[in-house]
Coordinates of N, CA and C in Angstrom, one line a residue:
X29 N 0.8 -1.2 0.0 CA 0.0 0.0 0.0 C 0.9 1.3 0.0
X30 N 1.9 1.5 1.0 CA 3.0 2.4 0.8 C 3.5 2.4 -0.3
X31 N 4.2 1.2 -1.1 CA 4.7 1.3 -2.0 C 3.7 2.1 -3.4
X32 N 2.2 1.4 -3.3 CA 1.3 1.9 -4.2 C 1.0 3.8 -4.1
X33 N 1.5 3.9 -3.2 CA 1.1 5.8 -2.8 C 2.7 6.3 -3.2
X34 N 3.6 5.6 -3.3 CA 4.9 6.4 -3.6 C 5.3 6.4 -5.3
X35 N 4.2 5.2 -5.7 CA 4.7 5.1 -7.4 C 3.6 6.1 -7.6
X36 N 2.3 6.5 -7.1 CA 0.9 7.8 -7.9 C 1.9 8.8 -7.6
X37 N 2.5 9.2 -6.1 CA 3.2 10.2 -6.2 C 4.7 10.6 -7.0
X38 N 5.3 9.1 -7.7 CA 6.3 9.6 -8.2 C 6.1 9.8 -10.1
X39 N 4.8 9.3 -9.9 CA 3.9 9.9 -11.5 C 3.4 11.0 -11.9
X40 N 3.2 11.6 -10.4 CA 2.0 12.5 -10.6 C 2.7 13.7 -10.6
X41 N 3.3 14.0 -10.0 CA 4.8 15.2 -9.2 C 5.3 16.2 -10.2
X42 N 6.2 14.8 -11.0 CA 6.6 15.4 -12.4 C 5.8 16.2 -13.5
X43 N 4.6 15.5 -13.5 CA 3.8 16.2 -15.0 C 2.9 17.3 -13.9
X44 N 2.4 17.5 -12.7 CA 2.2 19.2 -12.1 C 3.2 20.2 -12.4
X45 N 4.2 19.9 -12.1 CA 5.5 20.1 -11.9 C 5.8 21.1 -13.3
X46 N 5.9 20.3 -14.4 CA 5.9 20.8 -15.4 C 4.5 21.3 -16.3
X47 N 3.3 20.8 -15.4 CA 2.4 22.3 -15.7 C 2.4 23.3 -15.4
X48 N 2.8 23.4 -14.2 CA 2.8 24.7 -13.4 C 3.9 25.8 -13.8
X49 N 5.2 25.0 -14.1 CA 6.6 25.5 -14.4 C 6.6 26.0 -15.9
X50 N 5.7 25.5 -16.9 CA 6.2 25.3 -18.4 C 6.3 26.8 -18.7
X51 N 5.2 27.6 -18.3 CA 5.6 29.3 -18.9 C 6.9 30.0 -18.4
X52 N 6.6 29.4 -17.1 CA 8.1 30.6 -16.7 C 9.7 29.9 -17.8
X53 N 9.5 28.3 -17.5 CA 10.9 27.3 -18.2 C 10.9 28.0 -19.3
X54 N 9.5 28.2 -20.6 CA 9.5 28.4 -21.6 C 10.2 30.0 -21.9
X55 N 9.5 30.7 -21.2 CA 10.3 32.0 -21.6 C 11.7 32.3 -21.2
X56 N 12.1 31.7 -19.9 CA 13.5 31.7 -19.1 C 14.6 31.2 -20.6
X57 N 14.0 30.0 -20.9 CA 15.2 29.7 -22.1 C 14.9 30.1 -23.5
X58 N 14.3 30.9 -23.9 CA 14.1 32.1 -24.8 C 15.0 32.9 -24.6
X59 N 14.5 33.1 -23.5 CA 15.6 34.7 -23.2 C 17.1 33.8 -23.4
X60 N 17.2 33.2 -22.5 CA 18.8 32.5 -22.7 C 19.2 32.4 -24.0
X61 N 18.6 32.1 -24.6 CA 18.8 31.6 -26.2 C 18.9 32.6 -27.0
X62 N 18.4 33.8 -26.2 CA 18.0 35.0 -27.5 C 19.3 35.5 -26.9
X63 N 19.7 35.6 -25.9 CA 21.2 36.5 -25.3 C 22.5 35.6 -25.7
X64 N 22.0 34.2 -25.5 CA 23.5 33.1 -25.2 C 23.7 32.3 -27.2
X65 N 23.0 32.8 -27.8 CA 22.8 32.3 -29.3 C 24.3 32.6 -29.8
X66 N 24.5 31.6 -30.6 CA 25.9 31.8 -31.5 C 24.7 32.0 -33.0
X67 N 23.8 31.8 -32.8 CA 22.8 31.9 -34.0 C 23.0 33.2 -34.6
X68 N 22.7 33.8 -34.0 CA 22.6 35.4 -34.5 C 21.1 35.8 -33.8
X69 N 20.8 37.5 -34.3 CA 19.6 37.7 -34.0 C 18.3 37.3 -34.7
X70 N 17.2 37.1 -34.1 CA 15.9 37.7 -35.2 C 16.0 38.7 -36.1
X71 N 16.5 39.0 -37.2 CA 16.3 40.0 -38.0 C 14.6 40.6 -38.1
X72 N 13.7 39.8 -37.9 CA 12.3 40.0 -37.9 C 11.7 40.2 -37.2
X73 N 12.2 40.6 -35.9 CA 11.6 40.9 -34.9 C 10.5 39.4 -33.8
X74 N 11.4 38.5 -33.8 CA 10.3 37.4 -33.9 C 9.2 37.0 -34.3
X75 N 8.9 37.8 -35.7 CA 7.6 37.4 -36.3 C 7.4 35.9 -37.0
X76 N 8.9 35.1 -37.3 CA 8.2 34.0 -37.3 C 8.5 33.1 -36.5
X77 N 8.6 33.0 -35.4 CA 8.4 32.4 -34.3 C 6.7 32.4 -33.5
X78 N 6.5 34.0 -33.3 CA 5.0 34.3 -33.0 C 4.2 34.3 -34.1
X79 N 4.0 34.2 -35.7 CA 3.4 33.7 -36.7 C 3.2 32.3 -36.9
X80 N 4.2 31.8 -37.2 CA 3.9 30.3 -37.6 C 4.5 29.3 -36.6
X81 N 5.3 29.6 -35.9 CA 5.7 27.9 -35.3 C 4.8 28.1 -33.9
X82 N 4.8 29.1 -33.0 CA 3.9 28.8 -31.7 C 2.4 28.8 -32.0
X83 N 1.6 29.1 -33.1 CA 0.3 28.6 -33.3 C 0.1 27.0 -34.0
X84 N 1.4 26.7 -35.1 CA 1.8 25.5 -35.3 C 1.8 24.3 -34.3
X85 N 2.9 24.6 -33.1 CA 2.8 23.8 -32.1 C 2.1 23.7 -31.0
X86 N 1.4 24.7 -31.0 CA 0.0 24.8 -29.6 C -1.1 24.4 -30.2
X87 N -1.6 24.6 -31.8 CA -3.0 23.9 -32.3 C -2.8 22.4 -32.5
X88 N -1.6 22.1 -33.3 CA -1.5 20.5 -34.0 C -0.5 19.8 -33.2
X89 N 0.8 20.5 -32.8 CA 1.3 19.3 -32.2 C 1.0 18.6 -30.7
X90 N 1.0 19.8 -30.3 CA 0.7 19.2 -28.8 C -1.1 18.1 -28.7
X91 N -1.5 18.2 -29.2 CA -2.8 17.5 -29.2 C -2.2 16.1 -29.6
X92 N -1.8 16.1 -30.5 CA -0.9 14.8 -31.4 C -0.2 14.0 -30.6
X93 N 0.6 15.1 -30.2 CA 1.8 14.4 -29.0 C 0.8 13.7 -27.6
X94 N -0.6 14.5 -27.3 CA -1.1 14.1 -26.2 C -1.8 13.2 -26.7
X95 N -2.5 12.9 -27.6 CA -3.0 11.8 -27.8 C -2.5 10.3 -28.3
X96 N -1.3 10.3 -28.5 CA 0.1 9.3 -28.8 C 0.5 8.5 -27.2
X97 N 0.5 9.7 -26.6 CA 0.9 9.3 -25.2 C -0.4 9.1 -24.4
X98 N -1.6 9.7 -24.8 CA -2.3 8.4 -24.0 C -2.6 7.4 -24.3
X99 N -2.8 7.5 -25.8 CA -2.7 5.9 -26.5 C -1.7 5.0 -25.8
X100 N -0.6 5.4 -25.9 CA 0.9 4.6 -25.4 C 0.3 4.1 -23.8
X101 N 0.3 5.2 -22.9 CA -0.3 5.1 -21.3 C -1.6 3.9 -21.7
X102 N -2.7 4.1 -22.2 CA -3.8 3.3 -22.0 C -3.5 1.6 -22.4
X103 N -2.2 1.9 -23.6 CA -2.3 0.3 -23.8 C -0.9 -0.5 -23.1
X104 N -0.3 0.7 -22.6 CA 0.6 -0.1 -21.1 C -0.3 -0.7 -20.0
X105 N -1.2 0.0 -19.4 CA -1.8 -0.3 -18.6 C -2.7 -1.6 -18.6
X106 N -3.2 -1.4 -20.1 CA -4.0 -2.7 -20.6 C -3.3 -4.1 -20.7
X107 N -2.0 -4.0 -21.1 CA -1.1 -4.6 -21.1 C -0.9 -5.6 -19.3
X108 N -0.3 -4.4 -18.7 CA -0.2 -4.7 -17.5 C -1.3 -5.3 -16.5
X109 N -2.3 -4.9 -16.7 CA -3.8 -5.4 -16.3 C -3.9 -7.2 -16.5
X110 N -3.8 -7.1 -17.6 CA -4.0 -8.4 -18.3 C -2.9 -9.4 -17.8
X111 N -1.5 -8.9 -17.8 CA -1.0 -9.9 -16.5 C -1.0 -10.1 -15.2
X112 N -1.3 -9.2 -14.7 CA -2.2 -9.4 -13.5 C -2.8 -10.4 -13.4
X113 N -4.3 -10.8 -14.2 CA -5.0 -11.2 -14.1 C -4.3 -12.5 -14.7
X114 N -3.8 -13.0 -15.4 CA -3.0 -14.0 -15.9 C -2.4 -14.7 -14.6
X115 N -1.7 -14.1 -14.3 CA -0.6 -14.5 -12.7 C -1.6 -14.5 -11.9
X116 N -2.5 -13.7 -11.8 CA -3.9 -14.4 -10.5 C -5.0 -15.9 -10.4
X117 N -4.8 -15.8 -11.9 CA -5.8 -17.1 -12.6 C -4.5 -18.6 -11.9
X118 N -3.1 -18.2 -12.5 CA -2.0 -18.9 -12.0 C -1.9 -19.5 -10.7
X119 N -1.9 -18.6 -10.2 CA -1.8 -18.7 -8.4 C -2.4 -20.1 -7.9
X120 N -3.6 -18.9 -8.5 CA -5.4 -19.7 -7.8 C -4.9 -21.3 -8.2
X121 N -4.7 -21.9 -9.9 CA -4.6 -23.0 -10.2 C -3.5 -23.9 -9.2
X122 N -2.6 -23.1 -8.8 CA -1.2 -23.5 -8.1 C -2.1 -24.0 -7.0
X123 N -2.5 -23.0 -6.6 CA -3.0 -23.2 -4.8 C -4.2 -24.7 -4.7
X124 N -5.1 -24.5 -5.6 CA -5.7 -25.8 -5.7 C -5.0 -27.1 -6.3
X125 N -4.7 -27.1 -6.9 CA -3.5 -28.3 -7.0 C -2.4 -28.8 -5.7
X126 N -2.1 -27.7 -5.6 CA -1.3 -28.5 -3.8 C -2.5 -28.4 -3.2
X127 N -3.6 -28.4 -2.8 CA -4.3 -28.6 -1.9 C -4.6 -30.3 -2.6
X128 N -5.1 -30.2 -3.8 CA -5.6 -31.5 -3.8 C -4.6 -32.7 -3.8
X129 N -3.2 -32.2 -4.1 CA -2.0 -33.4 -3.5 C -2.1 -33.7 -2.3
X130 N -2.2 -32.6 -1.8 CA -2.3 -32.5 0.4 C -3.8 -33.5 0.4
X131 N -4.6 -33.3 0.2 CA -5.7 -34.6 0.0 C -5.3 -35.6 0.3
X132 N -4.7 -35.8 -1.3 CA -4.4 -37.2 -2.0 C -3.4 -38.2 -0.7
X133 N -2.4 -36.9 -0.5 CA -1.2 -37.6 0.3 C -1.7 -37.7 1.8
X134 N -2.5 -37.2 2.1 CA -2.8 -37.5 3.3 C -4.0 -38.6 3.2
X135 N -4.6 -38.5 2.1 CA -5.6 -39.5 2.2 C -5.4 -41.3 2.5
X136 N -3.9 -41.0 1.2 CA -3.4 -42.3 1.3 C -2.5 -42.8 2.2
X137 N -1.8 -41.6 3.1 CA -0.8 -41.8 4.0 C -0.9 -41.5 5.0
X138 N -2.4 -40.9 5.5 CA -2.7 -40.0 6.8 C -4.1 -41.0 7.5
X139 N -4.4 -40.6 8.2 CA -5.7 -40.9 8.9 C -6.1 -39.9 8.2
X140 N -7.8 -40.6 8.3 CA -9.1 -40.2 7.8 C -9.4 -38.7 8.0
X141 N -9.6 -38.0 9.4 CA -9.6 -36.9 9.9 C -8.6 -35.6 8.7
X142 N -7.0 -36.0 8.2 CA -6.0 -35.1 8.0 C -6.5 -35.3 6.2
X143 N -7.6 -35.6 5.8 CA -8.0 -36.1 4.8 C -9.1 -35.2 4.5
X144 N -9.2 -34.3 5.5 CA -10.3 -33.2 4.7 C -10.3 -31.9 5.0

């Protein structure tokens, strides 16, 4: 149960984390980039950066990218689910089977009583 509350929390942490942080990260390394560039400057005043690539990547890709990754997320899970349930079905067969040896062997080598 501890362990199950430290893996939600070591899932969940990161992607707040980077919701809450992404505007300040985003502009912080802009700026860095626009001062620390071996590039050169914008000659255009950043018009195509605020023209075409940030409506580019906030309308199409990010949706893209988030629907990839829950596809990916939903069919790990599915994945994972399903062996679960595989290794449970397991068990179960394991556990009745030595029970019905413990029967058998006591039946044949035990008194009547250690026989049920």
């Amino acid at each position: 149960d501890r362990q199950d509350y430290a893996f939600i929390v070591t899932a969940l942490v990161p992607c707040f984390l980077a919701f809450w942080s992404w505007e300040d990260l985003s502009r912080s390394l802009a700026q860095y980039l626009t001062d620390n560039s071996a590039m050169g400057k914008a000659v255009d005043g950043n018009k195509f950066a605020s023209d075409l690539l940030r409506p580019t990547i906030t309308g199409v890709v990010v949706p893209v990218i988030s629907i990839a990754l829950a596809t990916l997320v939903s069919t790990t899970v599915n994945v994972l689910r399903a062996r679960q349930v595989d290794i449970r079905a397991l068990i179960n067969k394991e556990a009745c089977d030595l029970r019905l040896l413990r029967r058998a062997i006591f039946g044949m080598f035990g008194t009547r009583q250690h026989a049920g």
